[in-house]
PDB file of C-alpha atoms in Angstrom:
ATOM      1  CA  UNK F   1       0.010  -0.003   0.097  1.00 42.00           C
ATOM      2  CA  UNK F   2       1.966   3.066  -1.177  1.00 43.00           C
ATOM      3  CA  UNK F   3       1.567   6.561   0.063  1.00 47.00           C
ATOM      4  CA  UNK F   4      -1.116   8.254  -2.317  1.00 48.00           C
ATOM      5  CA  UNK F   5      -3.473   5.235  -3.005  1.00 44.00           C
ATOM      6  CA  UNK F   6      -3.272   3.987   0.661  1.00 48.00           C
ATOM      7  CA  UNK F   7      -4.533   7.260   1.949  1.00 47.00           C
ATOM      8  CA  UNK F   8      -7.145   7.558  -0.499  1.00 41.00           C
ATOM      9  CA  UNK F   9      -8.484   4.226   0.256  1.00 41.00           C
ATOM     10  CA  UNK F  10      -8.223   4.730   3.966  1.00 46.00           C
ATOM     11  CA  UNK F  11     -10.068   8.091   3.750  1.00 46.00           C
ATOM     12  CA  UNK F  12     -12.885   6.410   1.582  1.00 41.00           C
ATOM     13  CA  UNK F  13     -13.201   3.436   3.908  1.00 42.00           C
ATOM     14  CA  UNK F  14     -13.585   5.771   7.067  1.00 43.00           C
ATOM     15  CA  UNK F  15     -16.032   8.111   5.243  1.00 42.00           C
ATOM     16  CA  UNK F  16     -18.278   5.246   4.340  1.00 37.00           C
ATOM     17  CA  UNK F  17     -18.211   3.923   8.214  1.00 39.00           C
ATOM     18  CA  UNK F  18     -18.994   7.517   9.271  1.00 39.00           C
ATOM     19  CA  UNK F  19     -22.121   7.873   6.836  1.00 36.00           C
ATOM     20  CA  UNK F  20     -23.481   4.379   7.951  1.00 38.00           C
ATOM     21  CA  UNK F  21     -23.087   5.453  11.694  1.00 37.00           C
ATOM     22  CA  UNK F  22     -24.710   8.720  10.989  1.00 38.00           C
ATOM     23  CA  UNK F  23     -21.738  10.876  11.733  1.00 33.00           C
ATOM     24  CA  UNK F  24     -21.077  14.164  10.159  1.00 32.00           C
ATOM     25  CA  UNK F  25     -18.132  14.045   7.698  1.00 34.00           C
ATOM     26  CA  UNK F  26     -15.710  16.698   7.073  1.00 37.00           C
ATOM     27  CA  UNK F  27     -14.299  16.188   3.648  1.00 38.00           C
ATOM     28  CA  UNK F  28     -10.619  15.529   3.736  1.00 48.00           C
ATOM     29  CA  UNK F  29      -8.249  16.508   0.961  1.00 51.00           C
ATOM     30  CA  UNK F  30      -6.195  14.072  -1.218  1.00 58.00           C
ATOM     31  CA  UNK F  31      -3.265  14.633   0.873  1.00 70.00           C
ATOM     32  CA  UNK F  32      -4.774  14.109   4.090  1.00 90.00           C
ATOM     33  CA  UNK F  33      -4.161  11.158   6.165  1.00 95.00           C
ATOM     34  CA  UNK F  34      -7.018   9.685   8.273  1.00 95.00           C
ATOM     35  CA  UNK F  35      -6.138   7.498  11.353  1.00 97.00           C
ATOM     36  CA  UNK F  36      -8.487   5.570  13.317  1.00 96.00           C
ATOM     37  CA  UNK F  37      -8.852   6.493  16.968  1.00 97.00           C
ATOM     38  CA  UNK F  38      -9.386   4.171  19.877  1.00 96.00           C
ATOM     39  CA  UNK F  39     -12.710   5.524  20.461  1.00 94.00           C
ATOM     40  CA  UNK F  40     -14.172   4.808  16.938  1.00 94.00           C
ATOM     41  CA  UNK F  41     -13.439   8.431  15.794  1.00 95.00           C
ATOM     42  CA  UNK F  42     -10.885   9.476  13.259  1.00 96.00           C
ATOM     43  CA  UNK F  43      -7.951  11.803  13.378  1.00 97.00           C
ATOM     44  CA  UNK F  44      -7.043  13.737  10.347  1.00 96.00           C
ATOM     45  CA  UNK F  45      -3.417  14.775   9.487  1.00 96.00           C
ATOM     46  CA  UNK F  46      -2.690  17.259   6.653  1.00 95.00           C
ATOM     47  CA  UNK F  47       0.349  15.124   5.707  1.00 95.00           C
ATOM     48  CA  UNK F  48       2.928  12.754   7.086  1.00 97.00           C
ATOM     49  CA  UNK F  49       4.050  13.696  10.641  1.00 97.00           C
ATOM     50  CA  UNK F  50       7.688  14.819  10.931  1.00 97.00           C
ATOM     51  CA  UNK F  51       7.859  15.517  14.775  1.00 98.00           C
ATOM     52  CA  UNK F  52       6.349  12.715  16.889  1.00 98.00           C
ATOM     53  CA  UNK F  53       6.145  12.201  20.585  1.00 98.00           C
ATOM     54  CA  UNK F  54       4.945   8.938  22.014  1.00 98.00           C
ATOM     55  CA  UNK F  55       3.405   8.620  25.616  1.00 97.00           C
ATOM     56  CA  UNK F  56       3.887   4.748  26.145  1.00 96.00           C
ATOM     57  CA  UNK F  57       6.891   2.555  25.933  1.00 96.00           C
ATOM     58  CA  UNK F  58       5.374   0.117  23.394  1.00 96.00           C
ATOM     59  CA  UNK F  59       4.254   3.063  21.126  1.00 98.00           C
ATOM     60  CA  UNK F  60       7.814   4.147  20.713  1.00 98.00           C
ATOM     61  CA  UNK F  61       8.813   0.701  19.916  1.00 98.00           C
ATOM     62  CA  UNK F  62       6.108   0.182  17.366  1.00 98.00           C
ATOM     63  CA  UNK F  63       7.064   3.564  15.631  1.00 98.00           C
ATOM     64  CA  UNK F  64      10.522   2.261  15.177  1.00 98.00           C
ATOM     65  CA  UNK F  65       9.214  -0.873  13.700  1.00 98.00           C
ATOM     66  CA  UNK F  66       7.222   1.171  11.382  1.00 98.00           C
ATOM     67  CA  UNK F  67      10.387   2.774  10.039  1.00 97.00           C
ATOM     68  CA  UNK F  68       9.791   6.073  11.518  1.00 97.00           C
ATOM     69  CA  UNK F  69      12.203   6.211  14.580  1.00 97.00           C
ATOM     70  CA  UNK F  70      14.046   9.180  13.316  1.00 96.00           C
ATOM     71  CA  UNK F  71      10.854  11.144  13.475  1.00 97.00           C
ATOM     72  CA  UNK F  72      10.714  10.638  17.209  1.00 98.00           C
ATOM     73  CA  UNK F  73      11.373  13.626  19.218  1.00 98.00           C
ATOM     74  CA  UNK F  74      10.382  12.681  22.768  1.00 98.00           C
ATOM     75  CA  UNK F  75       9.077   9.629  24.590  1.00 98.00           C
ATOM     76  CA  UNK F  76       8.115   8.744  28.299  1.00 97.00           C
ATOM     77  CA  UNK F  77      10.134   6.747  30.970  1.00 96.00           C
ATOM     78  CA  UNK F  78      10.800   3.178  30.448  1.00 94.00           C
ATOM     79  CA  UNK F  79      10.941   3.399  26.740  1.00 96.00           C
ATOM     80  CA  UNK F  80      14.091   1.146  26.236  1.00 94.00           C
ATOM     81  CA  UNK F  81      13.735  -0.647  23.002  1.00 95.00           C
ATOM     82  CA  UNK F  82      15.312  -0.507  20.274  1.00 96.00           C
ATOM     83  CA  UNK F  83      18.635   0.739  21.622  1.00 95.00           C
ATOM     84  CA  UNK F  84      18.242   4.036  19.931  1.00 95.00           C
ATOM     85  CA  UNK F  85      15.272   5.142  21.863  1.00 96.00           C
ATOM     86  CA  UNK F  86      17.127   5.321  25.237  1.00 95.00           C
ATOM     87  CA  UNK F  87      18.925   8.452  24.232  1.00 95.00           C
ATOM     88  CA  UNK F  88      15.641  10.206  23.166  1.00 97.00           C
ATOM     89  CA  UNK F  89      14.564  12.924  25.620  1.00 97.00           C
ATOM     90  CA  UNK F  90      11.771  12.037  28.098  1.00 97.00           C
ATOM     91  CA  UNK F  91       8.462  13.986  28.804  1.00 97.00           C
ATOM     92  CA  UNK F  92       7.399  12.323  32.053  1.00 94.00           C
ATOM     93  CA  UNK F  93       6.080   8.803  32.142  1.00 91.00           C
ATOM     94  CA  UNK F  94       2.701   7.085  31.030  1.00 82.00           C
ATOM     95  CA  UNK F  95       0.861   8.558  34.003  1.00 88.00           C
ATOM     96  CA  UNK F  96       2.441  12.016  34.449  1.00 93.00           C
ATOM     97  CA  UNK F  97       2.948  14.010  31.414  1.00 95.00           C
ATOM     98  CA  UNK F  98       5.173  17.150  31.154  1.00 96.00           C
ATOM     99  CA  UNK F  99       2.553  19.075  29.054  1.00 96.00           C
ATOM    100  CA  UNK F 100       4.781  22.248  28.860  1.00 96.00           C
ATOM    101  CA  UNK F 101       7.752  20.324  27.375  1.00 97.00           C
ATOM    102  CA  UNK F 102       5.600  18.639  24.840  1.00 97.00           C
ATOM    103  CA  UNK F 103       4.302  22.174  23.750  1.00 96.00           C
ATOM    104  CA  UNK F 104       7.879  23.426  23.661  1.00 97.00           C
ATOM    105  CA  UNK F 105       8.899  20.596  21.167  1.00 97.00           C
ATOM    106  CA  UNK F 106       6.116  21.504  18.730  1.00 97.00           C
ATOM    107  CA  UNK F 107       5.121  18.149  17.745  1.00 98.00           C
ATOM    108  CA  UNK F 108       2.860  17.546  14.678  1.00 96.00           C
ATOM    109  CA  UNK F 109       1.687  14.214  16.150  1.00 98.00           C
ATOM    110  CA  UNK F 110       1.431  12.931  19.836  1.00 98.00           C
ATOM    111  CA  UNK F 111       0.657   9.240  19.949  1.00 98.00           C
ATOM    112  CA  UNK F 112      -1.130   8.141  23.151  1.00 97.00           C
ATOM    113  CA  UNK F 113      -2.048   5.008  24.862  1.00 96.00           C
ATOM    114  CA  UNK F 114      -5.953   5.421  25.268  1.00 95.00           C
ATOM    115  CA  UNK F 115      -6.343   3.479  28.525  1.00 92.00           C
ATOM    116  CA  UNK F 116      -3.022   4.204  30.062  1.00 91.00           C
ATOM    117  CA  UNK F 117      -2.394   7.866  29.748  1.00 95.00           C
ATOM    118  CA  UNK F 118      -4.547  10.545  31.754  1.00 95.00           C
ATOM    119  CA  UNK F 119      -7.358  11.558  29.602  1.00 95.00           C
ATOM    120  CA  UNK F 120      -7.401  15.116  31.175  1.00 96.00           C
ATOM    121  CA  UNK F 121      -3.934  15.530  29.907  1.00 96.00           C
ATOM    122  CA  UNK F 122      -4.662  14.360  26.323  1.00 97.00           C
ATOM    123  CA  UNK F 123      -7.710  16.810  26.301  1.00 97.00           C
ATOM    124  CA  UNK F 124      -5.435  19.659  27.348  1.00 97.00           C
ATOM    125  CA  UNK F 125      -3.060  18.840  24.634  1.00 97.00           C
ATOM    126  CA  UNK F 126      -5.842  19.034  22.111  1.00 96.00           C
ATOM    127  CA  UNK F 127      -7.105  22.244  23.518  1.00 96.00           C
ATOM    128  CA  UNK F 128      -3.627  23.679  22.798  1.00 95.00           C
ATOM    129  CA  UNK F 129      -3.917  22.579  19.149  1.00 95.00           C
ATOM    130  CA  UNK F 130      -1.824  19.453  19.236  1.00 97.00           C
ATOM    131  CA  UNK F 131      -2.987  16.427  17.339  1.00 98.00           C
ATOM    132  CA  UNK F 132      -3.313  13.537  19.680  1.00 98.00           C
ATOM    133  CA  UNK F 133      -3.839  10.070  18.093  1.00 98.00           C
ATOM    134  CA  UNK F 134      -5.062   7.620  20.941  1.00 98.00           C
ATOM    135  CA  UNK F 135      -4.444   3.866  20.281  1.00 97.00           C
ATOM    136  CA  UNK F 136      -5.322   0.754  22.087  1.00 96.00           C
ATOM    137  CA  UNK F 137      -4.084  -2.758  21.341  1.00 97.00           C
ATOM    138  CA  UNK F 138      -6.364  -5.318  22.861  1.00 95.00           C
ATOM    139  CA  UNK F 139      -5.664  -8.319  20.559  1.00 96.00           C
ATOM    140  CA  UNK F 140      -2.325  -9.779  18.961  1.00 97.00           C
ATOM    141  CA  UNK F 141      -3.780  -8.949  15.493  1.00 96.00           C
ATOM    142  CA  UNK F 142      -3.801  -5.236  16.331  1.00 97.00           C
ATOM    143  CA  UNK F 143      -0.055  -5.129  16.647  1.00 98.00           C
ATOM    144  CA  UNK F 144       0.549  -5.471  12.850  1.00 98.00           C
ATOM    145  CA  UNK F 145      -2.218  -2.917  12.317  1.00 97.00           C
ATOM    146  CA  UNK F 146      -0.588  -0.377  14.582  1.00 98.00           C
ATOM    147  CA  UNK F 147       2.615  -0.820  12.723  1.00 98.00           C
ATOM    148  CA  UNK F 148       1.069  -0.289   9.549  1.00 97.00           C
ATOM    149  CA  UNK F 149      -1.019   2.824  10.530  1.00 97.00           C
ATOM    150  CA  UNK F 150       1.982   4.506  12.239  1.00 98.00           C
ATOM    151  CA  UNK F 151       3.970   3.952   9.250  1.00 98.00           C
ATOM    152  CA  UNK F 152       1.077   5.761   7.207  1.00 97.00           C
ATOM    153  CA  UNK F 153       0.930   8.533   9.689  1.00 97.00           C
ATOM    154  CA  UNK F 154       4.768   8.946   9.177  1.00 97.00           C
ATOM    155  CA  UNK F 155       5.069   8.608   5.434  1.00 97.00           C
ATOM    156  CA  UNK F 156       7.065   5.221   5.844  1.00 97.00           C
ATOM    157  CA  UNK F 157       4.573   2.975   4.514  1.00 96.00           C
ATOM    158  CA  UNK F 158       7.016   0.759   2.482  1.00 96.00           C
ATOM    159  CA  UNK F 159       8.800  -0.174   5.715  1.00 97.00           C
ATOM    160  CA  UNK F 160       5.842  -0.451   7.827  1.00 97.00           C
ATOM    161  CA  UNK F 161       3.737  -2.263   5.289  1.00 97.00           C
ATOM    162  CA  UNK F 162       6.481  -5.039   5.029  1.00 97.00           C
ATOM    163  CA  UNK F 163       6.998  -5.178   8.629  1.00 98.00           C
ATOM    164  CA  UNK F 164       3.198  -5.676   9.208  1.00 98.00           C
ATOM    165  CA  UNK F 165       3.061  -8.272   6.620  1.00 98.00           C
ATOM    166  CA  UNK F 166       5.763 -10.468   8.356  1.00 97.00           C
ATOM    167  CA  UNK F 167       3.934  -9.903  11.829  1.00 98.00           C
ATOM    168  CA  UNK F 168       0.746 -11.147  10.084  1.00 97.00           C
ATOM    169  CA  UNK F 169       2.546 -14.214   8.651  1.00 97.00           C
ATOM    170  CA  UNK F 170       4.064 -15.001  12.062  1.00 96.00           C
ATOM    171  CA  UNK F 171       0.790 -14.831  13.661  1.00 97.00           C
ATOM    172  CA  UNK F 172      -0.902 -16.903  11.094  1.00 97.00           C
ATOM    173  CA  UNK F 173       1.924 -19.513  11.454  1.00 96.00           C
ATOM    174  CA  UNK F 174       1.310 -19.630  15.183  1.00 95.00           C
ATOM    175  CA  UNK F 175      -2.327 -20.105  14.609  1.00 95.00           C
ATOM    176  CA  UNK F 176      -1.810 -22.920  12.143  1.00 96.00           C
ATOM    177  CA  UNK F 177       0.902 -24.840  14.131  1.00 95.00           C
ATOM    178  CA  UNK F 178      -1.349 -24.760  17.289  1.00 95.00           C
ATOM    179  CA  UNK F 179      -4.693 -25.512  15.743  1.00 93.00           C
ATOM    180  CA  UNK F 180      -6.707 -28.178  17.626  1.00 91.00           C
ATOM    181  CA  UNK F 181      -4.093 -28.878  20.295  1.00 94.00           C
ATOM    182  CA  UNK F 182      -5.045 -30.266  23.731  1.00 95.00           C
ATOM    183  CA  UNK F 183      -5.744 -27.184  25.909  1.00 96.00           C
ATOM    184  CA  UNK F 184      -3.391 -26.689  28.760  1.00 97.00           C
ATOM    185  CA  UNK F 185      -4.817 -24.888  31.892  1.00 97.00           C
ATOM    186  CA  UNK F 186      -2.452 -22.279  33.296  1.00 98.00           C
ATOM    187  CA  UNK F 187      -2.318 -19.571  35.793  1.00 98.00           C
ATOM    188  CA  UNK F 188      -0.421 -16.317  34.776  1.00 98.00           C
ATOM    189  CA  UNK F 189       1.153 -14.528  37.529  1.00 98.00           C
ATOM    190  CA  UNK F 190       1.529 -10.686  37.093  1.00 96.00           C
ATOM    191  CA  UNK F 191       2.710  -9.785  40.629  1.00 93.00           C
ATOM    192  CA  UNK F 192       3.038 -11.941  43.766  1.00 92.00           C
ATOM    193  CA  UNK F 193       2.691  -9.749  46.708  1.00 89.00           C
ATOM    194  CA  UNK F 194      -0.365  -9.019  46.276  1.00 95.00           C
ATOM    195  CA  UNK F 195      -1.358 -11.703  43.827  1.00 97.00           C
ATOM    196  CA  UNK F 196      -2.344 -10.427  40.449  1.00 97.00           C
ATOM    197  CA  UNK F 197      -3.195 -12.125  37.144  1.00 98.00           C
ATOM    198  CA  UNK F 198      -5.095 -11.472  33.908  1.00 98.00           C
ATOM    199  CA  UNK F 199      -8.445 -12.216  32.650  1.00 97.00           C
ATOM    200  CA  UNK F 200      -9.574 -13.736  29.275  1.00 97.00           C
ATOM    201  CA  UNK F 201      -9.737 -10.161  27.784  1.00 96.00           C
ATOM    202  CA  UNK F 202      -6.229  -9.285  28.285  1.00 97.00           C
ATOM    203  CA  UNK F 203      -3.701  -9.493  25.347  1.00 97.00           C
ATOM    204  CA  UNK F 204      -1.389 -11.845  27.218  1.00 97.00           C
ATOM    205  CA  UNK F 205      -4.389 -14.255  27.786  1.00 98.00           C
ATOM    206  CA  UNK F 206      -5.436 -13.899  24.118  1.00 97.00           C
ATOM    207  CA  UNK F 207      -1.786 -14.480  23.011  1.00 97.00           C
ATOM    208  CA  UNK F 208      -1.504 -17.723  25.162  1.00 98.00           C
ATOM    209  CA  UNK F 209      -4.839 -18.754  23.689  1.00 97.00           C
ATOM    210  CA  UNK F 210      -3.177 -19.071  20.335  1.00 96.00           C
ATOM    211  CA  UNK F 211      -1.037 -21.839  21.923  1.00 95.00           C
ATOM    212  CA  UNK F 212      -3.974 -23.644  23.360  1.00 96.00           C
ATOM    213  CA  UNK F 213      -3.524 -22.024  26.791  1.00 97.00           C
ATOM    214  CA  UNK F 214      -6.645 -21.912  28.878  1.00 97.00           C
ATOM    215  CA  UNK F 215      -6.666 -19.348  31.537  1.00 98.00           C
ATOM    216  CA  UNK F 216      -7.961 -20.354  34.868  1.00 98.00           C
ATOM    217  CA  UNK F 217      -9.318 -17.000  35.429  1.00 98.00           C
ATOM    218  CA  UNK F 218     -10.581 -16.093  32.011  1.00 97.00           C
ATOM    219  CA  UNK F 219     -14.140 -15.295  33.304  1.00 97.00           C
ATOM    220  CA  UNK F 220     -13.285 -12.643  35.817  1.00 97.00           C
ATOM    221  CA  UNK F 221     -14.595  -9.068  34.925  1.00 96.00           C
ATOM    222  CA  UNK F 222     -11.491  -7.007  35.854  1.00 96.00           C
ATOM    223  CA  UNK F 223      -8.652  -7.064  33.241  1.00 95.00           C
ATOM    224  CA  UNK F 224      -6.017  -7.547  35.805  1.00 96.00           C
ATOM    225  CA  UNK F 225      -7.564  -8.729  38.941  1.00 97.00           C
ATOM    226  CA  UNK F 226      -6.263  -9.509  42.308  1.00 97.00           C
ATOM    227  CA  UNK F 227      -6.730 -13.049  43.305  1.00 97.00           C
ATOM    228  CA  UNK F 228      -6.004 -15.431  46.362  1.00 96.00           C
ATOM    229  CA  UNK F 229      -3.631 -18.268  46.651  1.00 96.00           C
ATOM    230  CA  UNK F 230      -6.425 -20.382  47.670  1.00 96.00           C
ATOM    231  CA  UNK F 231      -8.430 -19.787  44.392  1.00 97.00           C
ATOM    232  CA  UNK F 232      -5.326 -20.789  42.367  1.00 97.00           C
ATOM    233  CA  UNK F 233      -4.789 -23.865  44.377  1.00 96.00           C
ATOM    234  CA  UNK F 234      -8.319 -24.879  44.234  1.00 97.00           C
ATOM    235  CA  UNK F 235      -8.283 -24.444  40.214  1.00 97.00           C
ATOM    236  CA  UNK F 236      -5.082 -26.742  40.349  1.00 97.00           C
ATOM    237  CA  UNK F 237      -3.571 -25.527  36.880  1.00 97.00           C
ATOM    238  CA  UNK F 238      -1.180 -27.640  34.956  1.00 96.00           C
ATOM    239  CA  UNK F 239       1.188 -24.832  34.472  1.00 97.00           C
ATOM    240  CA  UNK F 240       2.227 -21.460  36.251  1.00 98.00           C
ATOM    241  CA  UNK F 241       3.537 -18.816  34.001  1.00 97.00           C
ATOM    242  CA  UNK F 242       5.066 -15.535  34.710  1.00 97.00           C
ATOM    243  CA  UNK F 243       7.277 -12.859  33.151  1.00 95.00           C
ATOM    244  CA  UNK F 244      10.847 -12.731  34.295  1.00 91.00           C
ATOM    245  CA  UNK F 245      13.491 -10.074  33.659  1.00 81.00           C
ATOM    246  CA  UNK F 246      16.538 -12.143  34.623  1.00 72.00           C
ATOM    247  CA  UNK F 247      17.310 -10.242  37.678  1.00 71.00           C
ATOM    248  CA  UNK F 248      16.253 -11.226  41.393  1.00 72.00           C
ATOM    249  CA  UNK F 249      14.543 -14.275  42.728  1.00 84.00           C
ATOM    250  CA  UNK F 250      12.367 -16.269  40.265  1.00 91.00           C
ATOM    251  CA  UNK F 251       8.904 -14.832  40.240  1.00 93.00           C
ATOM    252  CA  UNK F 252       7.150 -18.293  40.667  1.00 96.00           C
ATOM    253  CA  UNK F 253       9.323 -19.466  43.484  1.00 93.00           C
ATOM    254  CA  UNK F 254       7.004 -19.087  46.510  1.00 94.00           C
ATOM    255  CA  UNK F 255       4.631 -21.606  44.874  1.00 97.00           C
ATOM    256  CA  UNK F 256       7.054 -24.437  45.879  1.00 95.00           C
ATOM    257  CA  UNK F 257       5.533 -24.047  49.371  1.00 94.00           C
ATOM    258  CA  UNK F 258       2.422 -25.925  47.769  1.00 95.00           C
ATOM    259  CA  UNK F 259       4.080 -29.220  46.662  1.00 94.00           C
ATOM    260  CA  UNK F 260       0.725 -30.850  45.804  1.00 93.00           C
ATOM    261  CA  UNK F 261      -0.260 -28.221  43.289  1.00 96.00           C
ATOM    262  CA  UNK F 262      -0.175 -30.025  39.924  1.00 94.00           C
ATOM    263  CA  UNK F 263       1.986 -27.565  38.181  1.00 96.00           C
ATOM    264  CA  UNK F 264       4.632 -27.557  41.112  1.00 96.00           C
ATOM    265  CA  UNK F 265       4.442 -31.372  41.341  1.00 94.00           C
ATOM    266  CA  UNK F 266       5.483 -31.695  37.827  1.00 93.00           C
ATOM    267  CA  UNK F 267       7.766 -28.764  37.579  1.00 94.00           C
ATOM    268  CA  UNK F 268       5.765 -26.894  35.229  1.00 95.00           C
ATOM    269  CA  UNK F 269       6.785 -23.192  36.028  1.00 95.00           C
ATOM    270  CA  UNK F 270       7.183 -21.309  32.748  1.00 95.00           C
ATOM    271  CA  UNK F 271       9.049 -17.936  32.543  1.00 95.00           C
ATOM    272  CA  UNK F 272       8.644 -15.478  29.665  1.00 96.00           C
ATOM    273  CA  UNK F 273      10.958 -12.431  28.842  1.00 94.00           C
ATOM    274  CA  UNK F 274       9.375  -9.623  30.798  1.00 93.00           C
ATOM    275  CA  UNK F 275      10.253  -6.935  28.458  1.00 90.00           C
ATOM    276  CA  UNK F 276       8.515  -8.884  25.552  1.00 94.00           C
ATOM    277  CA  UNK F 277       5.382 -10.378  27.029  1.00 96.00           C
ATOM    278  CA  UNK F 278       4.449  -7.546  29.105  1.00 93.00           C
ATOM    279  CA  UNK F 279       4.074  -4.984  26.129  1.00 94.00           C
ATOM    280  CA  UNK F 280       2.013  -4.963  23.063  1.00 96.00           C
ATOM    281  CA  UNK F 281       4.768  -4.718  20.579  1.00 97.00           C
ATOM    282  CA  UNK F 282       6.182  -6.859  17.566  1.00 97.00           C
ATOM    283  CA  UNK F 283       8.445  -8.581  20.287  1.00 97.00           C
ATOM    284  CA  UNK F 284       5.054  -9.801  21.886  1.00 97.00           C
ATOM    285  CA  UNK F 285       4.592 -12.437  19.249  1.00 96.00           C
ATOM    286  CA  UNK F 286       8.182 -13.828  19.910  1.00 96.00           C
ATOM    287  CA  UNK F 287       7.149 -14.465  23.548  1.00 96.00           C
ATOM    288  CA  UNK F 288       4.034 -16.194  22.563  1.00 97.00           C
ATOM    289  CA  UNK F 289       6.004 -18.474  20.202  1.00 96.00           C
ATOM    290  CA  UNK F 290       8.128 -19.420  23.017  1.00 96.00           C
ATOM    291  CA  UNK F 291       5.302 -19.947  25.193  1.00 97.00           C
ATOM    292  CA  UNK F 292       3.863 -22.253  22.479  1.00 97.00           C
ATOM    293  CA  UNK F 293       7.092 -24.345  22.810  1.00 96.00           C
ATOM    294  CA  UNK F 294       6.872 -24.474  26.470  1.00 95.00           C
ATOM    295  CA  UNK F 295       3.123 -25.709  26.393  1.00 96.00           C
ATOM    296  CA  UNK F 296       3.988 -28.408  23.804  1.00 95.00           C
ATOM    297  CA  UNK F 297       6.450 -29.750  26.321  1.00 94.00           C
ATOM    298  CA  UNK F 298       4.046 -29.783  28.906  1.00 93.00           C
ATOM    299  CA  UNK F 299       1.691 -31.663  26.626  1.00 92.00           C
ATOM    300  CA  UNK F 300       4.341 -34.253  26.096  1.00 88.00           C
ATOM    301  CA  UNK F 301       5.105 -34.700  29.878  1.00 82.00           C
ATOM    302  CA  UNK F 302       1.483 -34.374  30.993  1.00 62.00           C
ATOM    303  CA  UNK F 303      -0.075 -36.674  28.351  1.00 63.00           C
ATOM    304  CA  UNK F 304      -1.601 -38.858  31.033  1.00 52.00           C
ATOM    305  CA  UNK F 305      -2.307 -36.124  33.711  1.00 48.00           C
ATOM    306  CA  UNK F 306      -5.840 -36.194  35.078  1.00 49.00           C
ATOM    307  CA  UNK F 307      -7.164 -32.459  35.317  1.00 47.00           C
ATOM    308  CA  UNK F 308      -8.920 -32.462  38.771  1.00 45.00           C
ATOM    309  CA  UNK F 309      -9.108 -29.730  41.345  1.00 47.00           C
ATOM    310  CA  UNK F 310      -7.621 -30.483  44.668  1.00 43.00           C
ATOM    311  CA  UNK F 311     -10.158 -31.522  47.191  1.00 38.00           C
ATOM    312  CA  UNK F 312      -9.099 -28.866  49.811  1.00 40.00           C
ATOM    313  CA  UNK F 313      -6.677 -25.892  49.986  1.00 36.00           C
ATOM    314  CA  UNK F 314      -3.214 -27.072  50.837  1.00 38.00           C
ATOM    315  CA  UNK F 315      -1.496 -24.411  53.201  1.00 36.00           C
ATOM    316  CA  UNK F 316       2.164 -24.337  53.444  1.00 37.00           C
TER     317      UNK F 316
END
């Protein structure tokens, strides 16, 4: 999808959606770039953005993947991949944004994390005449979409489209290779004190579902709920999974205090690279591919395991 035809196609597509939804459409010119917002609305750019600021670490990484890293003028704290982003100036973190510094940098586009950045700050930027593009990535498929849209926004479609195509191919391969495999029940630990997990709507859960992973807390209403050790033990998952950054004690170590737990008894404690699995970026798919390999090993060693909950909670 090259620059001109791509923009015309996208403009027409969103115009049709707007008409069907009964929204008043402001006619865009041929040079305009129309981007979908997380709330269903659209953002119009008069041309490719040359001065971009990202307000979440994963957004900076995606922008580099889209071939537009040299357009990035500022990022927030914890933006650390690829290596080049480390040297770019900071404008706060995802929750505390330095509005004055952003205005001073005169960006022609600020890319925000819809559910993570404070909406009051984003509205203030818009009131100051700065274009704010709010994204939300809830499914693995949306990572490739974000790469391509960012490349359109920055005028680097050739790079972004090629990268997005590779990501789609990787995702398709993951789905094909894990189709109809025996489900493996798991508990995903986000934090241990207090104990937090993810529900079925979280992107981590949806990623592990590609491998045939079955989240024992998929039905909970909260995206990242706090749970009790007792509830995990009663569910008796086959696998315990957590992110690990390579430093400090193993995140799942404390579960050894419950040796009758099925996952502990069989040594099924799986660690995924924290920087990959915890952020919606192209590297997220790498962590899921690794998880798929782990779950295959569990299937081979647990082939005769009977999935039954413990009769009572076993305290250490």
